[in-house]
Short mmCIF file of C-alpha atoms in Angstrom, two decimals:
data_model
loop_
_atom_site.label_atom_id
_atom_site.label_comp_id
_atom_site.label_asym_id
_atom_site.label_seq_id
_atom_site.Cartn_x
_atom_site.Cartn_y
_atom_site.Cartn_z
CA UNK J 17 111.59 119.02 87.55
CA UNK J 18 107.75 118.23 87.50
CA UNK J 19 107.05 122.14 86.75
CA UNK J 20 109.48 121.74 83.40
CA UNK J 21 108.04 118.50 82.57
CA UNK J 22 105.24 118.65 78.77
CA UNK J 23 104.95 115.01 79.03
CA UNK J 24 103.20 115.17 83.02
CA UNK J 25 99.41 115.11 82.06
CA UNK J 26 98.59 115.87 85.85
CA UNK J 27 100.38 116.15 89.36
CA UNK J 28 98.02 115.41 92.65
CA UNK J 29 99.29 116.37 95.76
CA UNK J 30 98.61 114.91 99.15
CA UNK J 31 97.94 117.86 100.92
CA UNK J 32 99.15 118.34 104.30
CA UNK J 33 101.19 120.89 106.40
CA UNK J 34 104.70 119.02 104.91
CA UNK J 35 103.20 119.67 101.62
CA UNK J 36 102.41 123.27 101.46
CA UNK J 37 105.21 124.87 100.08
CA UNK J 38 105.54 122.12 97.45
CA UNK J 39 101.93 123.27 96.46
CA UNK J 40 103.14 126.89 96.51
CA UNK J 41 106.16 126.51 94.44
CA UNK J 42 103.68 124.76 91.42
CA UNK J 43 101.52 127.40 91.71
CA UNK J 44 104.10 129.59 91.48
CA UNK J 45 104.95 128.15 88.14
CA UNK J 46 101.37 127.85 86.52
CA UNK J 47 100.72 124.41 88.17
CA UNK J 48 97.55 124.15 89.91
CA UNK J 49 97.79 120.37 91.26
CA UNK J 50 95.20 118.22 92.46
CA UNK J 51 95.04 118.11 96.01
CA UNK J 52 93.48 115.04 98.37
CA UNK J 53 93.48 114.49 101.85
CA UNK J 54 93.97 110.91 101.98
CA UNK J 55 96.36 108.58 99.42
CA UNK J 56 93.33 106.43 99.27
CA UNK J 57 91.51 109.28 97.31
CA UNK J 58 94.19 109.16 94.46
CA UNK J 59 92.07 108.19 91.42
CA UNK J 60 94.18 108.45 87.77
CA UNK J 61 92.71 111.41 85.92
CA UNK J 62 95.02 110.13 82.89
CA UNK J 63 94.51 106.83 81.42
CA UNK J 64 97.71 105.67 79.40
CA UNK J 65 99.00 109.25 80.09
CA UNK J 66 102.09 109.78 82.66
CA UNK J 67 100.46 111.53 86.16
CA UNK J 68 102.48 112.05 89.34
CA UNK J 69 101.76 111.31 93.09
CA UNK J 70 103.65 113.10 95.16
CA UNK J 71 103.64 112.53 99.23
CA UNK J 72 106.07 114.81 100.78
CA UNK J 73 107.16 113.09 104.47
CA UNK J 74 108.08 114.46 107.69
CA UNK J 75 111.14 116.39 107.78
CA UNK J 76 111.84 115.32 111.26
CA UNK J 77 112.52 111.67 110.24
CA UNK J 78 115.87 112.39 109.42
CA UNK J 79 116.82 112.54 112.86
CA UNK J 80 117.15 109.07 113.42
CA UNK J 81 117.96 106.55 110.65
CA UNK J 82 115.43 104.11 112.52
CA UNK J 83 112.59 106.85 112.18
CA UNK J 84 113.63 107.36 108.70
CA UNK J 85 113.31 103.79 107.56
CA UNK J 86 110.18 103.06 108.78
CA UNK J 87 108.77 106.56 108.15
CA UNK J 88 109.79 105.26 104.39
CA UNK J 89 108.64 101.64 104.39
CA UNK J 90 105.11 102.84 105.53
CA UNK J 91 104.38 105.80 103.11
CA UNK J 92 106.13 103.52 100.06
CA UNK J 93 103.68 100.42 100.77
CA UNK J 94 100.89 102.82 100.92
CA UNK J 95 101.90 104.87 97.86
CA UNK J 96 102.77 101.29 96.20
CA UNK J 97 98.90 100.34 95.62
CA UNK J 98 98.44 103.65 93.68
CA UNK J 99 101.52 103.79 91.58
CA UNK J 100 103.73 102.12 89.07
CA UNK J 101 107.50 103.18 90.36
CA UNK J 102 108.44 104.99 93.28
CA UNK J 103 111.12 107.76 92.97
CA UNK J 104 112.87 109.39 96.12
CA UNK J 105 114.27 112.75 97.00
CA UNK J 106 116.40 111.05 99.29
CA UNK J 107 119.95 109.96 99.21
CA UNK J 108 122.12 107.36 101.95
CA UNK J 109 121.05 109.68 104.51
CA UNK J 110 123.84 107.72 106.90
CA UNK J 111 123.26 104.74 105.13
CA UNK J 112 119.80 104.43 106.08
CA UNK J 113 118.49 103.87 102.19
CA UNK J 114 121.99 101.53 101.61
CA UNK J 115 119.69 98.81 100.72
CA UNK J 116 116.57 100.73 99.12
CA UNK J 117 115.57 97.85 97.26
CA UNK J 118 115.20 95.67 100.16
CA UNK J 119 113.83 98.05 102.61
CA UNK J 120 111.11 99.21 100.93
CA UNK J 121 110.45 95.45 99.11
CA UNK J 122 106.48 95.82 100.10
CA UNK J 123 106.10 98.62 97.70
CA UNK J 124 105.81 96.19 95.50
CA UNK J 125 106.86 98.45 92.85
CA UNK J 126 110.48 99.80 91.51
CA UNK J 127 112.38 101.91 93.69
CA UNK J 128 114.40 104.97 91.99
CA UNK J 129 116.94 106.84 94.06
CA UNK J 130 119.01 109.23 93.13
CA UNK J 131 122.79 108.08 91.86
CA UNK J 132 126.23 109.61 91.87
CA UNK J 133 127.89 107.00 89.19
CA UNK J 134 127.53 104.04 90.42
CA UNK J 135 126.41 104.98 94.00
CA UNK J 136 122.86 106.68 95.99
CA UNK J 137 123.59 110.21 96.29
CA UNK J 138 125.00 110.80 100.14
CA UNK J 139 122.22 113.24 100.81
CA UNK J 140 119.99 116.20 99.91
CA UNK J 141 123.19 118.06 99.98
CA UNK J 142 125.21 115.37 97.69
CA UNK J 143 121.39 115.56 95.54
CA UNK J 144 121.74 119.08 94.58
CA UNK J 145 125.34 120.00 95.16
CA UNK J 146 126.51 117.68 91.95
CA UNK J 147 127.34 114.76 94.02
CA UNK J 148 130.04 113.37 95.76
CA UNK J 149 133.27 114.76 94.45
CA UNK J 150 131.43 118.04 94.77
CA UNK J 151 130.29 117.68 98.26
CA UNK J 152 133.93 116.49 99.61
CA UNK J 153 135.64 119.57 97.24
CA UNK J 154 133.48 121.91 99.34
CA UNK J 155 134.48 120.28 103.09
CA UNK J 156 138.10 120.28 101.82
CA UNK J 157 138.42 124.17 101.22
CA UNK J 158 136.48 125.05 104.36
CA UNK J 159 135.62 122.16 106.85
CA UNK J 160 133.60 123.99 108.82
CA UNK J 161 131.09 124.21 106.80
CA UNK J 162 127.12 124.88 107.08
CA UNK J 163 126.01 123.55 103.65
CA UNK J 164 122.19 125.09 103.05
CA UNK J 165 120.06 123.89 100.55
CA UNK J 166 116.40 125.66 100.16
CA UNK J 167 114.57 123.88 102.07
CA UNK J 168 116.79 124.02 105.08
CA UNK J 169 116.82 127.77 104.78
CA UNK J 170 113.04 127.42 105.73
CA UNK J 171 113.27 124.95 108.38
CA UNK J 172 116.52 125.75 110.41
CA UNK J 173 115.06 126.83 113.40
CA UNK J 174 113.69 123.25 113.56
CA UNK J 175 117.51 122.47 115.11
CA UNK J 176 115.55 124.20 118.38
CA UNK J 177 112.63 122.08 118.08
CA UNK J 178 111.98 119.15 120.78
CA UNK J 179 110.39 116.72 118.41
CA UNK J 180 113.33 117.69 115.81
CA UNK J 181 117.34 118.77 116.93
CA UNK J 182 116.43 119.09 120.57
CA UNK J 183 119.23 121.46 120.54
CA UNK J 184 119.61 124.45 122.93
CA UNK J 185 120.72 127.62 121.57
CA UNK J 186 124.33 127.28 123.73
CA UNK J 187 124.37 123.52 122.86
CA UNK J 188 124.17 124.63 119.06
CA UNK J 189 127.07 127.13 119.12
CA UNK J 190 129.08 124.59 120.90
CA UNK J 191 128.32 122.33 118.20
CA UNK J 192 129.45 124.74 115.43
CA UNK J 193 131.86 126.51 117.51
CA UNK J 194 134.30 125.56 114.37
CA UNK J 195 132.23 126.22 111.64
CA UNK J 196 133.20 128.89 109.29
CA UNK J 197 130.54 129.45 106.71
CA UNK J 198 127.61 129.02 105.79
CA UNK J 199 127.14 127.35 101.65
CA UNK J 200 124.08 128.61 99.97
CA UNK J 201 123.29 126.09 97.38
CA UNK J 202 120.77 128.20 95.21
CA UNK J 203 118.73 126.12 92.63
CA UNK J 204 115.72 126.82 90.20
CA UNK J 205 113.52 126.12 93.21
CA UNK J 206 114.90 129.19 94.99
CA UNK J 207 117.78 131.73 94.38
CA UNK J 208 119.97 133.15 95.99
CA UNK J 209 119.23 136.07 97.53
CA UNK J 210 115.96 134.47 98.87
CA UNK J 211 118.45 132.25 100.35
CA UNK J 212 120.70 134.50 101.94
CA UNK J 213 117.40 136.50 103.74
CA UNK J 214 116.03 133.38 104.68
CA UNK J 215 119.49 132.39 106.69
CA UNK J 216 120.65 136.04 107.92
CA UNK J 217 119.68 135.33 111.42
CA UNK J 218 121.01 132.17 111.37
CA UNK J 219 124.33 133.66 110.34
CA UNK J 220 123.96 136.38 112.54
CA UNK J 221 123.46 133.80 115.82
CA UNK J 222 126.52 131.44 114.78
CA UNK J 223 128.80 134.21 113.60
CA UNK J 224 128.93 132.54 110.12
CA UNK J 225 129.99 134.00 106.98
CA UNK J 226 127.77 133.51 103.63
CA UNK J 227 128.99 131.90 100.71
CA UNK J 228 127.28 130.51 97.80
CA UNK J 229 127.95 127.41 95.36
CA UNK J 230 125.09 127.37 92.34
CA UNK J 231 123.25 123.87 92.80
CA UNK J 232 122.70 121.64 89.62
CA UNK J 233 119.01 119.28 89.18
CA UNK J 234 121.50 117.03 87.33
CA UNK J 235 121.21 114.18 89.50
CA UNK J 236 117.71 114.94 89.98
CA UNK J 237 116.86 115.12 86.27
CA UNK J 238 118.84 112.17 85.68
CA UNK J 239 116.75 110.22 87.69
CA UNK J 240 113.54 111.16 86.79
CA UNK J 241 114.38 110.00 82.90
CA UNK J 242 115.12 106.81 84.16
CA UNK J 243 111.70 106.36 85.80
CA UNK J 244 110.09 107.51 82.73
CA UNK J 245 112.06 105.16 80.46
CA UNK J 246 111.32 102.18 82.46
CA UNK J 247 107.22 103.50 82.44
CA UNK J 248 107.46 103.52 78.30
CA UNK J 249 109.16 100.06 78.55
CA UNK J 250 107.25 98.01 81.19
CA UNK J 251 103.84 99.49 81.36
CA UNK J 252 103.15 101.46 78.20
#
């Protein structure tokens, strides 16, 4: 989205270990963001010009919709100070964003999440797979089901990792002793055969199968013209 975007005058980065392949996938496309350490070092390049902050957060706060929330609160009240709306790549995430208005009220800014109609996207799945309808089409025909978006290619072996799944190996293939497949969900941000290397031992461990559904930025897109629109209409 931000790499397709004329109307970005400049993207800065807070630049951390969760934020490296972000940083890679702009430079990939021409991008060469600004990078600081801190949020506090954020200083608008752009006056009356649309810039982006981006944070990128801990992937291990999804374990626990307690983590999550206050994992959120925190970075959104800190962001809040340097920005004028807040969008998230986040959907319900088991309801822990139900209320993203009120959970994240000391922001102090608007709040954009991602919607399926009138709803939050369920997930980063729900995000990218086309939402809801799409998502439930997909458990239908196979209910065992793996779904993997691109990031989650990268990171799967984090279902091993103490601070993360906690999962043994034999607890893991208990766990999916059902499961059937594995569903790429390729977008612009990485295809498909990229995907499918990045998850062959995964497959190969589980005794999955690979199949692939194209992704859609939709949603994503969707949501990211609303933010603008309500920059143009409330601050100019």
């Amino acid at each position: 989205v931000l790499a397709h975007d004329s109307e970005i005058a400049g993207i800065t980065v807070l630049e951390d270990a969760h934020s490296f392949g972000l940083i890679e996938a702009l430079e990939s496309a021409h991008i060469r963001p600004g990078r600081i350490p801190l949020i506090k070092g954020f200083t608008p390049n752009y006056p009356g010009r649309l810039e982006v902050l981006v944070r990128v957060l801990e992937l291990a706060l999804h374990n626990r919709k307690r983590v999550l929330q206050e994992g959120l609160v925190k970075a959104a009240k800190e962001m809040g100070r340097y920005v004028d709306a807040i969008i998230l790549g986040y959907g319900l995430c088991g309801n822990a964003l139900q209320k993203p208005d009120e959970l994240l009220a000391d922001a102090s800014v608007p709040i954009f999440i991602p919607m399926d109609e009138d709803h939050p996207v369920d997930d980063c799945v729900g995000l990218l797979i086309g939402g809801r309808d799409c998502y439930y089409a997909e458990q239908c025909e196979v209910s065992g089901t793996f779904f993997m978006i691109p990031g989650w290619t990268h990171h799967w072996r984090r279902i091993f990792d103490r601070e993360f799944g906690n999962v043994s190996v034999d607890m893991a293939k208990r766990l999916f002793e059902h499961y059937e497949r594995s569903l790429l969900i390729p977008t612009p941000v990485m295809g498909k055969e990229e995907m499918r290397n990045n998850i062959e031992e995964f497959n190969q461990l589980f005794g999955f199968r690979t199949e692939i559904r194209q992704g859609t930025m939709d949603i994503l897109d969707k949501t990211w013209q609303s933010i603008k629109d309500y920059l143009v209409e409330n601050i100019g």
